[in-house]
Coordinates of N, CA and C in Angstrom, one line a residue:
Chain A
G21 N -3.5 14.1 108.5 CA -3.2 15.5 108.4 C -1.8 15.9 108.5
N22 N -1.5 17.2 108.5 CA -0.2 17.7 108.6 C 0.2 17.9 110.0
S23 N 1.4 17.6 110.5 CA 1.8 17.9 111.8 C 3.4 18.0 112.0
V24 N 3.8 18.6 113.0 CA 5.2 18.8 113.2 C 5.6 18.5 114.6
T25 N 6.7 17.8 114.8 CA 7.0 17.3 116.2 C 8.4 17.9 116.4
Q26 N 8.6 18.6 117.5 CA 9.9 19.1 117.9 C 10.3 18.4 119.2
M27 N 11.6 18.2 119.4 CA 12.2 17.7 120.6 C 11.6 18.4 121.8
E28 N 11.4 17.6 122.9 CA 10.9 18.2 124.1 C 11.9 19.0 124.9
G29 N 11.4 20.0 125.6 CA 12.2 20.8 126.6 C 13.1 21.9 126.0
P30 N 13.5 22.7 127.0 CA 14.4 23.8 126.6 C 15.8 23.3 126.3
V31 N 16.6 24.1 125.6 CA 18.0 23.8 125.3 C 18.9 24.8 125.9
T32 N 19.8 24.4 126.8 CA 20.7 25.4 127.4 C 22.1 25.0 127.0
L33 N 22.9 25.9 126.5 CA 24.2 25.6 126.1 C 25.1 26.8 126.2
S34 N 26.4 26.5 126.2 CA 27.4 27.6 126.4 C 27.7 28.3 125.0
E35 N 28.1 29.5 125.1 CA 28.6 30.3 123.9 C 29.6 29.5 123.1
E36 N 29.4 29.5 121.9 CA 30.4 28.8 120.9 C 30.1 27.3 120.8
A37 N 29.1 26.8 121.6 CA 28.8 25.4 121.5 C 28.0 25.2 120.1
F38 N 27.8 23.8 119.8 CA 27.1 23.4 118.6 C 25.6 23.1 119.0
L39 N 24.8 23.8 118.2 CA 23.4 23.6 118.5 C 22.6 22.8 117.4
T40 N 21.8 21.7 118.0 CA 20.9 21.0 117.1 C 19.5 21.0 117.8
I41 N 18.5 21.3 116.9 CA 17.1 21.2 117.4 C 16.5 20.3 116.4
N42 N 15.9 19.2 116.9 CA 15.3 18.2 116.0 C 13.8 18.6 115.6
C43 N 13.5 18.3 114.4 CA 12.1 18.4 113.9 C 11.8 17.3 112.9
T44 N 10.7 16.7 113.2 CA 10.2 15.7 112.3 C 8.7 16.1 111.8
Y45 N 8.3 15.6 110.7 CA 7.0 16.0 110.2 C 6.2 14.8 109.6
T46 N 4.9 15.0 109.6 CA 4.0 14.1 109.0 C 3.2 14.9 108.0
A47 N 3.2 14.4 106.7 CA 2.5 15.2 105.7 C 2.4 14.3 104.4
T48 N 1.4 14.6 103.6 CA 1.3 14.0 102.3 C 2.0 14.8 101.3
G49 N 2.7 14.1 100.4 CA 3.3 14.8 99.3 C 4.6 15.5 99.8
Y50 N 4.7 16.7 99.3 CA 6.0 17.6 99.4 C 5.6 18.9 100.0
P51 N 5.6 19.0 101.3 CA 5.3 20.3 101.9 C 6.5 21.1 101.8
S52 N 6.3 22.4 102.1 CA 7.4 23.4 102.4 C 7.7 23.4 103.9
L53 N 9.0 23.5 104.3 CA 9.3 23.4 105.6 C 10.0 24.7 106.0
F54 N 9.9 25.2 107.2 CA 10.3 26.5 107.7 C 10.8 26.3 109.2
W55 N 11.8 27.2 109.5 CA 12.1 27.5 110.8 C 11.9 29.0 111.2
Y56 N 11.2 29.2 112.3 CA 10.9 30.6 112.7 C 11.6 30.8 114.0
V57 N 12.0 32.0 114.3 CA 12.6 32.4 115.5 C 11.8 33.5 116.2
Q58 N 11.6 33.4 117.5 CA 10.8 34.4 118.3 C 11.7 34.9 119.4
Y59 N 12.0 36.2 119.4 CA 12.7 36.9 120.5 C 11.6 37.2 121.6
P60 N 12.0 37.5 122.9 CA 11.1 37.8 123.9 C 10.1 39.0 123.5
G61 N 8.8 38.8 123.8 CA 7.9 39.7 123.5 C 7.6 40.2 122.1
E62 N 8.1 39.3 121.2 CA 7.9 39.7 119.8 C 7.2 38.7 119.0
G63 N 6.9 39.0 117.7 CA 6.2 38.0 116.8 C 7.3 37.1 116.3
L64 N 6.9 36.2 115.4 CA 7.8 35.2 114.8 C 8.5 35.8 113.5
Q65 N 9.8 35.5 113.4 CA 10.5 36.0 112.1 C 10.9 34.6 111.4
L66 N 10.8 34.8 110.1 CA 11.4 33.5 109.4 C 12.9 33.4 109.5
L67 N 13.3 32.2 109.8 CA 14.8 32.1 109.9 C 15.4 31.5 108.7
L68 N 14.7 30.5 108.2 CA 15.1 29.8 106.9 C 14.0 28.9 106.4
K69 N 14.1 28.5 105.2 CA 13.1 27.6 104.7 C 13.7 26.6 103.6
A70 N 12.9 25.6 103.2 CA 13.3 24.7 102.2 C 11.9 24.2 101.5
T71 N 11.9 24.2 100.2 CA 10.6 23.9 99.5 C 10.6 22.6 98.8
K72 N 11.7 21.8 98.8 CA 11.7 20.5 98.2 C 12.8 19.7 98.8
A73 N 12.7 18.3 98.6 CA 13.6 17.4 99.2 C 15.0 17.6 98.9
D74 N 15.9 17.6 99.8 CA 17.3 17.7 99.7 C 17.7 19.2 99.7
D75 N 16.8 20.1 99.7 CA 17.1 21.6 99.7 C 17.7 21.8 101.1
K76 N 18.7 22.8 101.2 CA 19.3 23.2 102.4 C 18.9 24.6 102.6
G77 N 18.2 25.1 103.6 CA 18.0 26.4 104.0 C 19.1 26.9 104.9
S78 N 19.6 28.2 104.8 CA 20.6 28.6 105.6 C 20.4 30.1 105.8
N79 N 20.8 30.6 107.0 CA 20.7 32.1 107.3 C 21.3 32.2 108.6
K80 N 22.1 33.3 108.7 CA 22.8 33.8 110.0 C 23.6 32.6 110.7
G81 N 24.1 31.8 109.9 CA 24.9 30.7 110.4 C 24.0 29.5 110.8
F82 N 22.8 29.5 110.6 CA 21.9 28.4 110.9 C 21.6 27.6 109.6
E83 N 21.5 26.3 109.6 CA 21.3 25.4 108.5 C 20.2 24.4 108.8
A84 N 19.4 24.0 107.9 CA 18.6 22.8 108.0 C 18.4 22.2 106.6
T85 N 18.4 20.9 106.6 CA 18.2 20.2 105.3 C 17.0 19.4 105.2
Y86 N 16.2 19.5 104.2 CA 14.9 18.8 104.1 C 15.2 17.4 103.7
R87 N 15.0 16.4 104.6 CA 15.2 15.1 104.4 C 13.9 14.3 104.2
K88 N 13.5 14.1 103.0 CA 12.3 13.3 102.7 C 12.3 11.9 103.3
E89 N 13.4 11.2 103.2 CA 13.5 9.8 103.6 C 13.3 9.6 105.1
T90 N 13.8 10.6 105.9 CA 13.5 10.6 107.4 C 12.5 11.6 107.8
T91 N 11.8 12.2 106.9 CA 10.8 13.3 107.2 C 11.2 14.1 108.3
S92 N 12.5 14.7 108.2 CA 13.1 15.6 109.1 C 13.6 16.9 108.6
F93 N 13.8 17.8 109.5 CA 14.3 19.3 109.0 C 15.0 19.8 110.3
H94 N 16.0 19.1 110.7 CA 16.7 19.5 111.9 C 17.6 20.8 111.8
L95 N 17.3 21.7 112.8 CA 18.1 23.0 112.7 C 19.4 22.8 113.4
E96 N 20.5 23.4 112.8 CA 21.8 23.4 113.3 C 22.5 24.6 113.2
K97 N 23.5 24.9 114.2 CA 24.3 26.1 114.1 C 25.7 25.7 114.8
G98 N 26.7 25.9 114.1 CA 28.0 25.4 114.6 C 28.6 26.1 115.8
S99 N 28.3 27.4 116.0 CA 28.8 28.1 117.1 C 27.9 29.3 117.5
V100 N 27.1 29.0 118.6 CA 26.0 29.8 119.0 C 26.6 31.1 119.8
Q101 N 25.8 32.1 119.7 CA 26.1 33.3 120.5 C 25.0 33.6 121.5
V102 N 25.3 34.5 122.5 CA 24.3 34.8 123.4 C 23.0 35.4 122.7
S103 N 23.2 36.1 121.7 CA 22.1 36.7 120.9 C 21.2 35.8 120.2
D104 N 21.6 34.5 120.2 CA 20.8 33.5 119.6 C 19.8 32.9 120.6
S105 N 19.8 33.4 121.8 CA 18.8 32.9 122.8 C 17.4 33.4 122.3
A106 N 16.6 32.5 122.2 CA 15.3 32.7 121.6 C 14.4 31.4 121.6
V107 N 13.2 31.5 121.2 CA 12.3 30.3 120.9 C 12.3 29.9 119.5
Y108 N 12.6 28.8 119.1 CA 12.6 28.3 117.7 C 11.4 27.4 117.4
F109 N 10.8 27.7 116.2 CA 9.6 26.9 115.9 C 9.8 26.3 114.4
C110 N 9.6 25.0 114.3 CA 9.6 24.4 113.1 C 8.1 24.3 112.6
A111 N 7.9 24.5 111.2 CA 6.6 24.7 110.6 C 6.6 24.1 109.2
L112 N 5.4 23.7 108.8 CA 5.3 23.3 107.5 C 4.0 23.8 106.8
R113 N 3.9 23.8 105.6 CA 2.9 24.3 104.8 C 2.6 23.4 103.6
N114 N 1.4 23.0 103.3 CA 1.2 22.0 102.3 C 0.0 22.3 101.3
P115 N 0.0 23.5 100.7 CA -1.1 23.9 99.9 C -1.5 23.0 98.8
S116 N -0.5 22.2 98.2 CA -0.8 21.4 97.1 C -1.8 20.3 97.5
Y117 N -2.1 20.1 98.7 CA -3.1 19.0 99.2 C -4.3 19.7 99.9
G118 N -4.6 20.9 99.3 CA -5.8 21.6 99.7 C -5.8 22.2 101.2
N119 N -4.6 22.2 101.7 CA -4.5 22.8 103.1 C -3.4 23.9 103.1
N120 N -3.9 25.1 103.2 CA -3.0 26.2 103.2 C -2.5 26.6 104.5
R121 N -2.9 25.9 105.5 CA -2.5 26.3 106.9 C -1.1 26.0 107.2
L122 N -0.5 26.8 108.1 CA 0.8 26.5 108.7 C 0.5 25.6 109.9
A123 N 1.4 24.5 109.9 CA 1.4 23.7 111.1 C 2.6 23.8 111.9
F124 N 2.6 24.2 113.1 CA 3.8 24.5 113.9 C 4.1 23.4 115.0
G125 N 5.3 23.2 115.2 CA 5.8 22.5 116.3 C 5.6 23.3 117.6
K126 N 5.8 22.7 118.7 CA 5.6 23.5 120.1 C 6.7 24.4 120.4
G127 N 7.8 24.4 119.6 CA 8.8 25.3 119.9 C 9.8 24.9 120.9
N128 N 11.0 25.4 120.8 CA 12.1 25.0 121.8 C 12.8 26.4 122.3
Q129 N 12.8 26.5 123.6 CA 13.4 27.7 124.1 C 15.0 27.4 124.1
V130 N 15.7 28.2 123.5 CA 17.2 28.1 123.5 C 17.8 29.1 124.4
V131 N 18.6 28.8 125.4 CA 19.3 29.7 126.2 C 20.8 29.5 126.1
V132 N 21.5 30.5 125.6 CA 23.0 30.5 125.5 C 23.6 31.3 126.6
I133 N 24.5 30.6 127.3 CA 25.1 31.1 128.5 C 26.5 31.6 128.1
P134 N 26.8 32.8 128.6 CA 28.1 33.4 128.1 C 29.3 32.6 128.8
Chain B
D12 N 7.4 50.8 103.9 CA 7.9 49.4 104.0 C 6.7 48.5 104.1
G13 N 6.7 47.4 103.4 CA 5.6 46.4 103.6 C 5.7 45.7 104.9
G14 N 4.5 45.3 105.4 CA 4.6 44.5 106.6 C 3.3 44.2 107.2
I15 N 3.1 43.7 108.4 CA 1.9 43.4 109.0 C 1.9 44.0 110.4
T16 N 0.9 44.7 110.7 CA 0.8 45.6 112.0 C -0.3 45.1 112.8
Q17 N 0.0 44.8 114.1 CA -1.0 44.5 115.1 C -1.1 45.6 116.1
S18 N -2.3 45.9 116.5 CA -2.5 46.9 117.6 C -3.7 46.5 118.4
P19 N -3.6 46.9 119.7 CA -2.5 47.5 120.4 C -1.5 46.4 120.8
K20 N -0.3 46.8 121.4 CA 0.6 45.8 121.8 C 0.2 45.1 123.1
Y21 N -0.4 46.0 123.9 CA -1.0 45.4 125.2 C -2.3 45.9 125.4
L22 N -3.2 44.9 125.9 CA -4.6 45.2 125.9 C -5.2 44.5 127.3
F23 N -6.0 45.3 128.0 CA -6.5 44.8 129.3 C -8.0 44.7 129.0
R24 N -8.6 43.7 129.5 CA -10.0 43.5 129.4 C -10.6 43.1 130.8
K25 N -11.7 43.7 131.0 CA -12.5 43.2 132.2 C -13.3 42.0 131.8
E26 N -13.5 41.1 132.8 CA -14.2 40.0 132.5 C -15.7 40.3 132.0
G27 N -16.1 39.6 131.0 CA -17.5 39.9 130.5 C -17.5 40.8 129.3
Q28 N -16.4 41.4 129.0 CA -16.3 42.4 127.9 C -15.8 41.7 126.7
N29 N -16.3 42.2 125.5 CA -15.6 41.8 124.2 C -14.6 42.7 123.9
V30 N -13.5 42.3 123.3 CA -12.5 43.2 122.8 C -12.1 42.8 121.4
T31 N -11.6 43.8 120.6 CA -11.2 43.5 119.2 C -9.8 43.8 119.1
L32 N -9.0 42.9 118.4 CA -7.6 43.1 118.2 C -7.5 43.4 116.6
S33 N -6.7 44.4 116.3 CA -6.5 44.8 115.0 C -5.3 44.1 114.2
C34 N -5.5 43.8 113.1 CA -4.4 43.2 112.2 C -4.5 43.8 110.8
E35 N -3.5 44.5 110.4 CA -3.5 45.1 109.0 C -2.2 44.7 108.3
Q36 N -2.4 44.5 107.0 CA -1.2 44.1 106.2 C -1.2 44.8 104.9
N37 N -0.1 45.3 104.5 CA 0.1 45.9 103.1 C 1.0 45.2 102.2
L38 N 1.0 43.8 102.3 CA 1.8 42.9 101.6 C 1.1 42.4 100.3
N39 N -0.2 42.8 100.2 CA -1.2 42.3 99.2 C -1.3 40.8 99.2
H40 N -1.3 40.2 100.4 CA -1.5 38.8 100.7 C -2.9 38.5 100.7
D41 N -3.2 37.3 100.1 CA -4.7 36.9 100.2 C -5.0 36.2 101.5
A42 N -4.1 35.5 102.1 CA -4.4 34.6 103.3 C -3.9 35.3 104.5
M43 N -4.7 35.3 105.5 CA -4.5 35.9 106.9 C -4.8 34.9 107.9
Y44 N -4.1 34.9 109.1 CA -4.3 33.9 110.2 C -4.3 34.7 111.5
W45 N -5.0 34.0 112.5 CA -4.8 34.4 113.9 C -4.4 33.1 114.6
Y46 N -3.3 33.4 115.5 CA -2.9 32.3 116.4 C -2.9 32.8 117.8
R47 N -3.0 31.9 118.7 CA -2.9 32.1 120.1 C -1.6 31.4 120.7
Q48 N -1.0 32.1 121.5 CA 0.4 31.4 122.1 C 0.2 31.5 123.6
D49 N 0.3 30.3 124.2 CA 0.3 30.1 125.6 C 1.7 29.5 126.0
P50 N 2.2 29.7 127.2 CA 3.5 29.1 127.5 C 3.4 27.6 127.4
G51 N 4.5 27.1 126.7 CA 4.5 25.6 126.6 C 3.7 24.9 125.7
Q52 N 2.8 25.7 125.0 CA 1.9 25.1 124.1 C 2.1 25.5 122.7
G53 N 3.1 26.3 122.4 CA 3.3 26.7 121.0 C 2.2 27.5 120.5
L54 N 2.0 27.5 119.1 CA 1.0 28.4 118.4 C -0.3 27.5 118.1
R55 N -1.4 28.0 118.5 CA -2.6 27.3 118.1 C -3.5 28.2 117.2
L56 N -4.0 27.6 116.1 CA -4.7 28.4 115.1 C -6.2 28.6 115.5
I57 N -6.6 30.0 115.5 CA -7.9 30.3 115.9 C -8.8 30.4 114.7
Y58 N -8.5 31.3 113.7 CA -9.2 31.3 112.5 C -8.2 31.7 111.4
Y59 N -8.6 31.4 110.2 CA -7.9 31.9 109.0 C -8.8 32.1 107.8
S60 N -8.3 33.0 107.0 CA -9.0 33.4 105.9 C -8.1 33.3 104.6
Q61 N -8.6 32.7 103.6 CA -7.8 32.5 102.3 C -8.2 33.6 101.4
I62 N -9.3 34.3 101.6 CA -9.7 35.3 100.6 C -10.7 36.3 101.2
V63 N -10.8 37.4 100.7 CA -11.9 38.4 101.3 C -13.2 37.8 101.3
N64 N -13.9 38.1 102.4 CA -15.3 37.7 102.6 C -15.4 36.2 102.9
D65 N -14.3 35.5 103.2 CA -14.4 34.1 103.6 C -13.4 33.8 104.6
F66 N -13.8 32.9 105.6 CA -12.9 32.5 106.7 C -13.3 31.2 107.2
Q67 N -12.4 30.5 107.8 CA -12.6 29.2 108.4 C -12.2 29.1 109.9
K68 N -12.8 28.3 110.7 CA -12.4 28.0 112.0 C -11.1 27.2 112.0
G69 N -10.2 27.5 113.0 CA -9.1 26.8 113.2 C -9.3 25.8 114.3
D70 N -8.4 25.5 115.0 CA -8.4 24.4 116.1 C -9.1 24.9 117.5
I71 N -9.0 26.3 117.6 CA -9.6 26.7 118.9 C -10.5 27.9 118.7
A72 N -11.5 27.8 117.8 CA -12.3 29.0 117.5 C -13.3 29.4 118.5
E73 N -13.7 28.5 119.4 CA -14.7 28.8 120.3 C -14.4 30.1 121.2
G74 N -15.4 31.0 121.2 CA -15.2 32.2 121.9 C -14.5 33.4 121.2
Y75 N -14.3 33.1 119.9 CA -13.7 34.1 119.1 C -14.5 34.3 117.8
S76 N -14.4 35.6 117.3 CA -15.0 35.8 115.9 C -14.1 36.7 115.1
V77 N -14.3 36.6 113.8 CA -13.4 37.4 112.9 C -14.3 37.9 111.7
S78 N -13.7 38.8 111.0 CA -14.4 39.3 109.7 C -13.3 39.6 108.7
R79 N -13.6 39.6 107.4 CA -12.6 39.9 106.4 C -13.3 40.6 105.3
E80 N -13.5 41.8 105.6 CA -14.3 42.7 104.7 C -13.4 43.3 103.6
K81 N -12.1 43.4 104.0 CA -11.0 44.0 103.1 C -9.8 43.1 103.1
K82 N -9.2 43.1 102.0 CA -8.0 42.2 101.9 C -7.0 42.5 102.9
E83 N -6.8 43.9 103.3 CA -5.8 44.3 104.1 C -6.0 44.0 105.6
S84 N -7.2 43.7 106.0 CA -7.6 43.7 107.4 C -8.2 42.4 107.8
F85 N -7.9 42.0 109.1 CA -8.5 40.7 109.6 C -8.6 40.9 111.1
P86 N -9.6 41.6 111.6 CA -9.7 41.8 113.1 C -10.2 40.6 113.7
L87 N -9.8 40.4 115.0 CA -10.2 39.3 115.8 C -10.9 39.8 117.0
T88 N -12.1 39.3 117.3 CA -12.9 39.8 118.5 C -12.9 38.6 119.5
V89 N -12.4 38.9 120.7 CA -12.4 38.0 121.7 C -13.7 38.3 122.5
T90 N -14.6 37.3 122.6 CA -15.9 37.5 123.2 C -15.8 37.1 124.6
S91 N -16.9 37.4 125.3 CA -17.1 37.0 126.8 C -17.2 35.5 126.9
A92 N -17.5 34.8 125.7 CA -17.7 33.5 125.9 C -16.3 32.7 125.9
Q93 N -15.2 33.4 125.6 CA -14.0 32.7 125.7 C -13.6 32.7 127.2
K94 N -13.4 31.5 127.7 CA -13.3 31.4 129.2 C -11.8 31.8 129.7
N95 N -10.9 31.6 129.0 CA -9.6 31.9 129.4 C -8.7 32.7 128.3
P96 N -9.1 34.0 128.2 CA -8.6 34.8 127.1 C -7.2 35.3 127.2
T97 N -6.6 35.3 128.4 CA -5.3 35.8 128.7 C -4.2 35.1 127.9
A98 N -3.7 35.7 126.9 CA -2.7 35.0 126.1 C -2.0 36.0 125.2
F99 N -1.1 35.6 124.4 CA -0.3 36.4 123.4 C -1.0 36.0 122.1
Y100 N -1.5 37.1 121.3 CA -2.2 36.7 120.0 C -1.3 37.2 118.9
L101 N -1.1 36.3 117.9 CA -0.3 36.7 116.8 C -1.1 36.5 115.5
C102 N -1.0 37.6 114.7 CA -1.6 37.6 113.4 C -0.5 37.3 112.3
A103 N -0.9 36.7 111.2 CA 0.0 36.3 110.1 C -0.6 36.5 108.8
S104 N 0.2 36.7 107.7 CA -0.4 36.6 106.4 C 0.6 36.0 105.5
S105 N 0.1 35.5 104.4 CA 0.8 34.8 103.3 C 0.1 34.9 102.0
M106 N 0.9 34.6 101.0 CA 0.3 34.4 99.7 C -0.7 33.3 99.7
G107 N -1.6 33.3 98.9 CA -2.6 32.2 98.9 C -2.4 31.3 97.9
G108 N -3.4 30.5 97.6 CA -3.3 29.5 96.4 C -2.3 28.4 96.7
R109 N -1.7 28.0 95.7 CA -0.7 26.8 95.9 C 0.7 27.3 96.0
E110 N 0.9 28.6 96.4 CA 2.2 29.1 96.6 C 2.8 28.5 97.9
N111 N 4.0 27.9 97.8 CA 4.6 27.3 99.0 C 5.5 28.4 99.7
T112 N 4.9 29.5 100.1 CA 5.7 30.6 100.6 C 5.4 30.7 102.1
E113 N 6.3 31.5 102.8 CA 6.2 31.6 104.2 C 5.1 32.5 104.6
A114 N 4.8 32.5 105.9 CA 4.0 33.5 106.4 C 4.8 34.6 107.2
F115 N 4.2 35.7 107.2 CA 4.8 36.9 107.8 C 3.9 37.2 109.0
F116 N 4.6 37.5 110.1 CA 3.9 37.7 111.4 C 4.0 39.1 111.9
G117 N 2.9 39.6 112.5 CA 3.0 40.8 113.3 C 3.7 40.7 114.6
Q118 N 3.8 41.8 115.3 CA 4.6 41.8 116.6 C 3.7 41.3 117.9
G119 N 2.4 41.0 117.6 CA 1.7 40.4 118.6 C 0.9 41.3 119.5
T120 N -0.2 40.9 120.1 CA -1.0 41.6 121.1 C -1.0 40.8 122.4
R121 N -0.6 41.3 123.5 CA -0.7 40.5 124.7 C -2.0 41.0 125.4
L122 N -3.0 40.1 125.5 CA -4.2 40.4 126.2 C -4.2 39.8 127.6
T123 N -4.6 40.7 128.5 CA -4.8 40.3 129.9 C -6.1 40.6 130.4
V124 N -6.8 39.7 131.0 CA -8.1 39.9 131.6 C -7.9 40.2 133.1
V125 N -8.5 41.3 133.5 CA -8.3 41.9 134.8 C -9.6 41.8 135.6

């Protein structure tokens, strides 16, 4: 089946530091991959996406590249701000294989300290 | 503006009562989903519907029921059979079929059993 694995534990870092959140997936074929962000007390918002191998999604300074060879979609940002503090979820969708469900990782809490 | 609306934002329920959470979308999406979010557990799929008058159980359907009588609406009922209903509930919608597109989320309903 389809599944997503995110690195364990919260991420705490200082303002202007470099952020990486790891995401790996298991799926048949070529799923679409997504990063969502959730601010406190709110729903999820799409941050970026990639629909085929080697695609790079980018938005608000965040980037992630769809790596088929390593089945990964790691999220990066070169210089974080306090306003980036949120929970980040990696997800995939694979409708070409009869499964239209979104599969989510467990999420990573990111705390940016001034 | 197109979007997905959940109501109410906060809901309190006495033990033994059924409650219904509302989810409405005007995005003309075929597929709709209900997720439950608990701290440290990410998002878990309760039910999903790929088309009107059809829905499937997700990973944690016990104690919940849904209906999909209209394309725009996908209400979730939390029944008294659900042993631990206190959680944050998120509704989402997406295009159906083989479209590898993202899901859009509502702002969530926080249910508390008192």
